XYZ file of C-alpha atoms in Angstrom:
585
model
C 7.282 103.228 34.975
C 3.962 102.015 33.602
C 3.780 100.431 30.159
C 0.397 100.631 28.426
C -1.376 97.280 28.267
C -1.971 97.627 24.530
C 1.753 98.150 23.941
C 2.596 94.999 25.928
C 0.092 92.993 23.919
C 1.581 94.253 20.670
C 5.128 93.499 21.838
C 4.302 89.924 22.834
C 2.293 89.378 19.672
C 5.196 90.599 17.555
C 7.617 88.347 19.411
C 5.308 85.376 18.932
C 4.970 86.079 15.231
C 8.733 86.451 14.852
C 9.297 83.053 16.440
C 6.621 81.250 14.442
C 8.477 78.424 12.650
C 8.339 78.179 8.886
C 6.170 75.320 7.687
C 6.789 73.624 4.364
C 4.152 72.196 2.085
C 4.289 68.684 0.575
C 5.373 70.015 -2.825
C 8.792 70.522 -4.397
C 8.452 74.275 -4.808
C 7.900 74.749 -1.096
C 10.485 72.157 -0.044
C 13.090 73.615 -2.415
C 12.774 76.997 -0.712
C 14.300 75.581 2.460
C 17.961 76.646 2.704
C 20.790 74.254 3.462
C 21.877 74.708 7.073
C 25.086 76.602 7.706
C 26.562 73.819 9.833
C 26.332 71.336 6.962
C 27.897 73.658 4.401
C 30.831 74.124 6.778
C 31.253 70.525 7.998
C 32.969 69.051 4.883
C 33.683 65.665 6.484
C 31.328 63.014 7.797
C 31.694 59.340 8.689
C 29.428 56.797 6.991
C 28.919 53.415 8.711
C 27.658 50.350 6.838
C 26.992 47.728 9.492
C 24.485 44.912 9.690
C 24.042 41.173 9.265
C 26.049 41.383 6.010
C 29.027 42.222 8.256
C 29.083 38.562 9.335
C 29.937 36.971 5.961
C 31.763 40.215 5.077
C 32.551 38.874 1.644
C 32.068 39.701 -2.024
C 34.138 39.999 -5.165
C 37.111 42.372 -4.839
C 35.285 45.097 -6.791
C 31.804 44.464 -5.341
C 29.831 45.909 -2.450
C 29.842 43.396 0.412
C 26.599 44.839 1.824
C 24.888 43.519 -1.340
C 25.593 39.918 -0.308
C 21.892 38.993 -0.115
C 21.203 40.450 -3.542
C 24.049 38.399 -4.963
C 22.464 35.241 -3.584
C 19.078 36.208 -5.026
C 20.360 36.783 -8.564
C 22.569 33.688 -8.595
C 25.983 35.334 -8.329
C 28.104 32.191 -8.405
C 31.096 33.364 -6.328
C 28.784 34.473 -3.513
C 26.760 31.250 -3.711
C 29.930 29.154 -3.629
C 31.266 31.084 -0.635
C 27.970 30.732 1.222
C 27.802 26.969 0.691
C 31.488 26.338 1.376
C 31.678 28.346 4.602
C 28.185 27.989 6.084
C 26.772 24.855 4.483
C 24.054 24.171 1.887
C 21.134 24.643 4.304
C 22.259 27.977 5.741
C 20.002 30.926 4.848
C 20.742 34.653 4.847
C 18.377 35.190 7.781
C 20.561 32.857 9.848
C 23.273 35.522 9.877
C 21.158 37.541 12.323
C 22.006 35.181 15.199
C 25.699 35.436 14.314
C 25.589 39.237 14.255
C 26.445 39.661 17.951
C 28.239 43.040 18.182
C 29.772 41.707 21.396
C 32.794 44.040 21.127
C 30.841 47.140 20.090
C 31.836 50.149 22.202
C 29.923 53.224 21.005
C 32.085 55.611 23.045
C 35.239 54.263 21.379
C 33.646 54.652 17.960
C 32.601 58.223 18.710
C 36.079 59.110 19.999
C 37.641 57.715 16.818
C 35.248 59.665 14.604
C 35.967 62.864 16.489
C 39.711 62.231 16.185
C 39.287 61.834 12.410
C 38.156 65.445 12.126
C 34.620 64.494 11.095
C 31.763 66.777 12.090
C 28.891 64.317 11.660
C 28.168 60.579 11.491
C 25.643 58.633 9.384
C 24.729 55.062 10.410
C 22.836 52.590 8.210
C 19.787 52.161 10.422
C 18.306 49.889 7.733
C 20.003 48.752 4.534
C 18.358 47.061 1.548
C 18.116 43.683 3.314
C 15.577 45.244 5.698
C 17.454 44.367 8.905
C 17.056 47.174 11.435
C 19.637 48.306 13.981
C 16.916 49.543 16.331
C 13.823 47.875 17.856
C 11.531 48.476 14.887
C 7.935 47.402 15.414
C 7.611 47.001 11.648
C 10.417 44.392 11.536
C 9.795 41.913 14.380
C 12.589 39.349 14.797
C 14.515 41.105 12.040
C 16.121 43.805 14.137
C 19.130 44.034 16.433
C 17.001 44.315 19.578
C 15.081 41.071 19.023
C 17.929 38.943 17.619
C 21.710 39.005 17.517
C 23.093 41.817 19.699
C 19.805 42.215 21.630
C 20.444 45.952 21.989
C 19.434 49.253 20.441
C 22.489 49.948 18.300
C 21.073 53.150 16.799
C 20.236 54.546 20.212
C 23.557 53.610 21.802
C 25.638 55.138 19.018
C 23.439 58.241 18.749
C 24.001 58.998 22.424
C 27.769 58.494 22.194
C 28.155 60.556 19.020
C 26.235 63.502 20.430
C 28.155 63.362 23.694
C 31.359 63.560 21.619
C 30.143 66.845 20.133
C 29.257 65.487 16.691
C 25.949 65.467 14.845
C 24.211 62.147 14.341
C 22.631 61.076 11.067
C 20.748 58.010 9.866
C 20.646 56.157 6.554
C 17.346 54.551 5.577
C 16.675 52.334 2.562
C 13.243 53.030 1.085
C 12.770 49.545 -0.481
C 13.782 46.102 0.748
C 14.922 43.092 -1.227
C 12.795 40.590 0.632
C 9.733 42.244 2.150
C 6.544 40.222 1.529
C 4.613 43.278 0.303
C 7.282 44.421 -2.135
C 10.384 42.439 -3.047
C 12.594 45.039 -4.666
C 14.296 43.810 -7.819
C 12.083 40.726 -8.150
C 9.499 41.664 -10.808
C 7.905 38.204 -10.855
C 6.919 38.495 -7.197
C 3.447 39.527 -6.111
C 4.624 43.082 -5.513
C 2.505 46.012 -4.408
C 4.847 48.931 -3.901
C 2.008 51.291 -2.962
C 0.811 49.015 -0.172
C 4.419 48.571 0.973
C 4.936 52.341 1.125
C 1.646 52.960 2.890
C 1.659 50.128 5.425
C 5.349 49.517 6.070
C 7.774 52.163 4.833
C 6.063 55.356 5.988
C 5.198 54.112 9.511
C 8.707 52.699 9.948
C 10.430 55.830 8.651
C 8.358 58.141 10.831
C 8.923 55.982 13.893
C 12.691 56.002 13.304
C 12.870 59.765 12.798
C 10.660 60.639 15.768
C 12.539 58.307 18.088
C 16.137 59.346 17.291
C 15.731 62.815 15.727
C 18.791 62.744 13.465
C 20.512 65.838 12.085
C 21.169 64.119 8.724
C 18.767 61.841 6.844
C 20.291 59.789 4.027
C 17.691 58.048 1.858
C 18.620 55.329 -0.651
C 17.246 52.713 -3.045
C 14.884 55.135 -4.772
C 15.800 54.544 -8.405
C 13.108 52.057 -9.490
C 10.224 54.444 -8.778
C 9.553 58.186 -8.952
C 9.275 60.377 -5.889
C 5.485 60.306 -6.164
C 5.471 56.537 -5.556
C 7.644 56.898 -2.469
C 5.461 59.849 -1.357
C 8.714 61.674 -0.762
C 7.397 65.245 -0.750
C 4.855 64.257 1.887
C 7.537 62.551 3.981
C 9.927 65.491 3.782
C 7.261 68.033 4.703
C 6.477 65.917 7.757
C 10.203 65.599 8.547
C 10.743 69.370 8.464
C 7.502 70.338 10.199
C 6.423 67.682 12.675
C 9.056 64.974 13.221
C 10.816 66.605 16.144
C 14.127 66.475 14.262
C 16.397 69.517 14.612
C 15.220 72.515 12.620
C 18.540 72.420 10.775
C 18.157 68.775 9.735
C 19.521 68.125 6.244
C 18.650 65.420 3.692
C 20.287 63.955 0.602
C 18.725 63.840 -2.865
C 17.825 60.125 -3.204
C 14.042 60.334 -2.946
C 13.035 59.281 -6.464
C 12.870 60.906 -9.886
C 11.295 64.337 -9.654
C 12.909 65.198 -6.337
C 14.519 68.659 -6.417
C 15.890 68.890 -2.875
C 18.791 67.491 -0.884
C 22.543 67.307 -1.308
C 23.842 65.201 -4.252
C 25.747 62.058 -3.258
C 27.988 60.659 -6.024
C 29.644 57.327 -5.150
C 33.223 56.350 -5.917
C 33.554 59.107 -8.499
C 35.921 61.914 -9.416
C 33.383 64.355 -7.982
C 31.043 66.808 -9.671
C 31.251 70.452 -10.596
C 30.288 73.162 -8.084
C 26.647 74.203 -8.081
C 24.030 75.864 -5.927
C 23.686 72.810 -3.701
C 26.509 71.435 -1.565
C 27.412 67.880 -2.534
C 29.073 64.995 -0.738
C 31.203 62.248 -2.251
C 30.382 58.874 -0.670
C 32.987 56.138 -0.647
C 34.714 53.587 1.521
C 38.367 53.379 2.413
C 38.497 50.339 0.128
C 36.246 49.247 -2.726
C 33.223 48.350 -0.601
C 31.019 50.085 1.952
C 30.334 47.005 4.069
C 33.466 45.259 5.341
C 34.807 42.926 2.646
C 37.336 40.349 3.834
C 38.116 39.582 0.194
C 39.744 42.962 -0.450
C 43.487 43.241 -0.905
C 45.680 45.793 0.839
C 46.181 47.762 -2.381
C 42.420 48.355 -2.573
C 42.627 50.628 0.473
C 43.478 54.289 0.200
C 46.691 55.307 1.887
C 46.695 58.216 4.328
C 48.077 60.414 1.566
C 45.445 59.356 -0.967
C 42.707 59.993 1.574
C 43.934 63.520 2.303
C 44.167 64.245 -1.418
C 40.676 62.904 -2.043
C 39.206 65.200 0.601
C 41.079 68.234 -0.731
C 39.912 67.621 -4.292
C 36.293 67.246 -3.210
C 36.308 70.405 -1.091
C 38.022 72.404 -3.844
C 35.015 71.657 -6.067
C 32.442 72.764 -3.513
C 31.845 69.311 -2.070
C 32.603 67.266 0.982
C 33.369 63.671 1.860
C 31.173 61.116 3.601
C 33.869 58.552 4.331
C 32.679 55.046 5.073
C 33.926 52.550 7.624
C 32.763 48.946 7.591
C 32.849 47.399 11.067
C 32.983 43.654 11.623
C 29.996 41.730 12.909
C 31.495 41.685 16.404
C 31.487 45.485 16.547
C 35.166 46.196 15.939
C 36.321 48.698 13.331
C 39.260 47.032 11.521
C 42.612 48.491 12.559
C 43.598 49.529 9.036
C 40.433 51.619 8.795
C 41.151 53.157 12.189
C 44.664 54.052 11.061
C 43.363 55.919 8.020
C 40.891 57.915 10.114
C 43.571 58.854 12.624
C 45.904 59.939 9.828
C 43.234 62.135 8.276
C 42.509 63.695 11.653
C 46.178 64.470 12.236
C 46.351 66.304 8.910
C 43.140 68.239 9.601
C 44.381 69.234 13.051
C 47.065 71.268 11.254
C 45.308 72.254 8.039
C 41.631 72.368 8.966
C 41.306 76.101 8.319
C 41.805 75.396 4.591
C 38.960 72.835 4.624
C 36.219 73.614 7.154
C 33.817 76.469 6.370
C 35.462 77.074 2.994
C 34.057 77.295 -0.502
C 35.386 76.504 -3.946
C 37.572 79.183 -5.510
C 37.614 79.235 -9.309
C 39.558 77.904 -11.174
C 39.340 75.151 -8.485
C 42.804 73.741 -9.195
C 45.369 72.710 -11.776
C 45.830 69.299 -13.384
C 48.628 67.211 -14.832
C 48.736 64.245 -17.186
C 49.261 60.956 -15.349
C 50.305 57.685 -16.985
C 50.651 54.197 -15.499
C 52.207 51.275 -17.374
C 51.914 47.641 -16.328
C 51.404 44.106 -17.642
C 47.814 42.856 -17.527
C 47.239 39.087 -17.738
C 44.032 39.380 -19.764
C 41.257 41.720 -20.934
C 38.516 41.059 -18.408
C 37.931 44.040 -16.111
C 34.968 45.306 -14.126
C 36.201 48.298 -12.154
C 32.632 49.268 -11.183
C 33.123 52.858 -9.943
C 36.773 52.464 -9.015
C 40.082 53.564 -10.467
C 41.852 50.989 -12.675
C 45.263 51.815 -11.183
C 46.858 53.880 -8.434
C 47.070 57.518 -9.467
C 44.491 57.186 -12.259
C 41.158 58.969 -11.944
C 38.073 56.693 -11.593
C 36.349 58.819 -14.253
C 37.550 60.243 -17.571
C 40.474 57.907 -18.128
C 41.856 56.079 -21.155
C 43.525 52.697 -21.472
C 45.452 50.955 -24.236
C 46.545 47.320 -24.468
C 49.071 45.933 -26.958
C 50.168 42.349 -27.425
C 49.628 39.172 -29.402
C 46.731 36.734 -29.469
C 47.743 33.087 -29.837
C 45.166 30.735 -31.313
C 44.464 27.856 -28.887
C 43.482 25.515 -31.744
C 42.904 25.339 -35.484
C 39.677 26.980 -36.528
C 37.575 30.048 -37.151
C 37.703 32.669 -34.389
C 35.552 35.661 -33.596
C 35.894 38.381 -30.993
C 33.231 40.390 -29.204
C 33.782 43.385 -26.941
C 31.730 44.546 -23.979
C 32.667 47.984 -22.719
C 31.337 50.715 -20.492
C 31.899 53.272 -21.929
C 33.745 52.779 -25.284
C 36.287 50.366 -26.784
C 37.923 49.747 -30.163
C 39.689 46.527 -31.193
C 42.392 46.278 -33.863
C 43.647 42.919 -35.124
C 46.786 42.926 -37.234
C 46.369 46.696 -37.640
C 42.784 46.485 -38.946
C 39.705 47.648 -37.050
C 37.649 44.656 -35.937
C 33.948 44.769 -36.789
C 31.041 43.008 -35.099
C 30.324 39.634 -36.696
C 33.759 39.384 -38.270
C 35.803 36.154 -38.024
C 39.321 34.988 -38.821
C 40.704 31.537 -39.564
C 43.879 30.705 -37.635
C 46.140 27.746 -37.014
C 46.937 26.497 -33.529
C 49.818 28.501 -32.045
C 49.566 31.254 -34.651
C 50.005 34.716 -33.139
C 48.490 37.943 -34.398
C 49.110 41.480 -33.060
C 46.215 42.975 -31.096
C 45.541 46.520 -29.938
C 42.562 47.581 -27.841
C 41.661 51.180 -26.940
C 39.262 52.040 -24.114
C 37.723 55.319 -22.938
C 35.805 55.806 -19.690
C 33.539 58.777 -19.021
C 31.771 58.531 -15.660
C 30.205 56.034 -13.247
C 30.579 52.347 -14.153
C 33.723 51.210 -15.965
C 34.300 47.781 -17.505
C 35.856 46.131 -20.544
C 35.867 42.471 -21.613
C 36.997 40.731 -24.777
C 35.202 37.479 -25.593
C 36.443 34.682 -27.833
C 34.076 32.667 -30.004
C 34.991 29.366 -31.664
C 32.796 27.224 -33.874
C 30.502 24.908 -31.872
C 31.873 26.190 -28.548
C 30.497 28.511 -25.898
C 31.729 32.095 -26.014
C 34.177 32.822 -23.169
C 36.467 35.691 -22.119
C 39.776 35.301 -23.933
C 41.876 33.058 -21.633
C 45.082 34.469 -20.184
C 46.956 31.604 -21.871
C 46.204 33.202 -25.259
C 47.929 36.535 -24.549
C 51.598 37.374 -25.057
C 53.571 40.599 -24.989
C 55.875 39.568 -27.835
C 55.595 37.880 -31.218
C 57.846 35.035 -30.062
C 55.415 34.111 -27.285
C 58.020 34.193 -24.518
C 56.365 36.748 -22.224
C 52.713 36.233 -21.244
C 50.246 39.086 -20.789
C 49.482 42.398 -22.457
C 51.318 45.698 -22.246
C 48.862 48.122 -20.674
C 48.974 51.903 -20.471
C 46.447 53.940 -18.429
C 46.136 57.723 -18.745
C 44.117 60.439 -17.038
C 44.302 63.945 -15.661
C 45.081 64.272 -11.972
C 44.611 67.390 -9.884
C 47.799 68.425 -8.097
C 46.803 71.891 -6.833
C 43.460 72.628 -5.148
C 41.950 75.990 -4.211
C 39.542 76.891 -1.410
C 38.469 80.239 0.012
C 37.018 81.949 3.064
C 35.848 85.543 3.440
C 39.384 86.870 3.812
C 41.762 84.250 2.397
C 42.454 81.925 -0.510
C 44.178 78.596 0.161
C 46.362 76.973 -2.484
C 46.632 73.325 -1.409
C 49.650 71.617 -2.960
C 49.144 67.861 -3.216
C 52.842 67.518 -4.022
C 55.496 69.673 -2.381
C 56.708 72.189 -5.003
C 60.502 71.893 -4.917
C 61.095 75.212 -6.677
C 57.733 76.901 -6.468
C 54.365 77.149 -8.155
C 52.125 79.749 -9.764
C 48.488 80.733 -9.377
C 46.290 83.160 -11.331
C 46.215 86.381 -9.300
C 45.609 90.123 -9.640
C 48.466 92.477 -8.847
C 49.275 92.150 -5.118
C 48.990 95.068 -2.714
C 52.150 96.386 -0.983
C 51.376 94.505 2.251
C 50.686 91.178 0.495
C 52.165 88.067 2.171
C 52.198 84.362 1.377
C 52.071 82.073 4.391
C 51.907 78.340 5.014
C 49.307 76.920 7.392
C 51.078 75.448 10.405
C 54.223 77.538 9.857
C 55.386 81.079 10.623
C 57.398 81.231 7.399
C 56.641 83.861 4.745
C 57.473 83.021 1.144
C 58.974 85.322 -1.493
C 56.937 85.785 -4.659
C 56.964 87.380 -8.092
C 53.980 88.685 -10.032
C 53.783 89.103 -13.791
C 50.943 89.218 -16.311
C 48.259 87.943 -13.952
C 50.310 85.077 -12.498
C 51.765 84.907 -9.010
C 54.912 82.793 -8.685
C 55.487 81.583 -5.119
C 59.095 80.635 -4.416
C 59.645 77.554 -2.197
C 63.205 76.486 -3.077
C 64.766 77.818 0.133
C 62.213 76.357 2.555
C 63.853 73.632 4.706
C 62.236 70.206 4.435
C 62.588 69.520 8.150
C 60.231 72.406 8.888
C 57.303 71.123 6.826
C 54.136 71.195 8.961
C 53.156 67.571 8.474
C 52.940 65.249 5.460
C 50.686 64.603 2.435
C 49.515 68.111 1.391
C 50.465 71.705 2.209
C 48.138 74.692 2.391
C 49.504 78.071 1.320
C 47.471 81.014 2.604
C 47.026 84.127 0.476
C 45.100 87.256 1.539
C 42.057 87.542 -0.680
C 42.124 90.430 -3.163
C 39.929 93.272 -1.871
C 37.564 93.194 -4.866
C 36.796 89.466 -4.595
C 34.008 88.159 -2.399
C 32.957 84.554 -2.017
């Protein structure tokens, strides 16, 4: 059979036009038209890795980020300075850590196997953090990269290969500014800074070289907040990334490209999450309080397996995901406690993954209960940063109350000053304390004190300072606080309150999942239209079908007769309900 030549030409031309890739312009309107890739919306869980020369000292305050060690030295953070001098000597410089960053026990295949076992679908490695040290042989950072000094190997390349061979997608984190680059020393306004020259001559060539060489599926930008997106030339960079970098066509980026940026997935850190919106979002946090490994953290700072599962469920029920950080040591080992948490999360997802992967939020997202924690605090000097003040309390939208007695350390006139993020009120002897007020007291005299605190979002801190005539203002010493008027029991009675989600909802095209973060001994209810005659309530990982009652728009699911020894795993349980026929996603 002969096909006319003109018809063949038209067919091939049409095929060519159909395959012509979309090109995006260097403007936010064009870039915002690019959809989020399906794989990313469905992934829900990624592994973040903060690893670099800061993994050698691996030290900061218990509530601080260890990867900010250099910045602490620059701004005169006394605990970091003292640690540096005590452990490494007075002449040791931050750059000297590069030779000690050996990664001699780094096994990229072991890392990739662990990440796959965790249930993660993608990995993001800090190719360059704010200290400017690069984990690949960057031409723009000679003798300040892992190929020239320290490990003497291409860490980005080795891990990228292993991660992809494990069936996961590989992503890279890149800090736009650097704390100590000669062209632009971020955060040092008195330096001879030229951010435009830095962007033009250093940042853009380095970024493009990194992207073209490793072609990541996720690009996580950071450090943008001191300048708008126009200064970082972000729209230009992203248009190049999408059009000409050689990265996968379904590459995805976050939103940290400077003020004015309207693209990318939001990335709250150590928060209670954000409300569902048009863009998928990802909560970023470590297993403890820091991203980089911090040897100064206590065991209680780490999430348990149960807390980790709950955190993921809450994020996904609000339309988000979790980018869970591990902080390896300088020798390349991932600490065993971190490995244990990843394995535990993977075991739970192996049973319950259908309620997490490829799901969306289902209004009303969940149900909440009041949570209260009581304890004795030694003093009023707290900087929780972005963290929860107590186990079970939300890191955002919580309240605290302290009651006790202040004992005057000497005769004299005393004043108090509060610092709080977000809001605090002080009452002395039942009266509201006002700024500039003072009170004369005798040594050993005790007066009742009450302090109320409310936290909204992000940073949380509260401190009460004591001022005495002709003396430097200091935080009220612990020796001045007592629980009782007799002064027999030191400290303050503290009460923390917040809401805590105990039931989370997700949905697919044909099912709604009610994820119980506590096993309901008798049962639980969900808002629901009248069930159809063939309606069934199942439990993921079990063949059991649960009896139910429906009345006035509420579905009561009965669990009292379900045997405990048949629970499909620990931590959280996913009940599966057929979606009502009139409800789409």
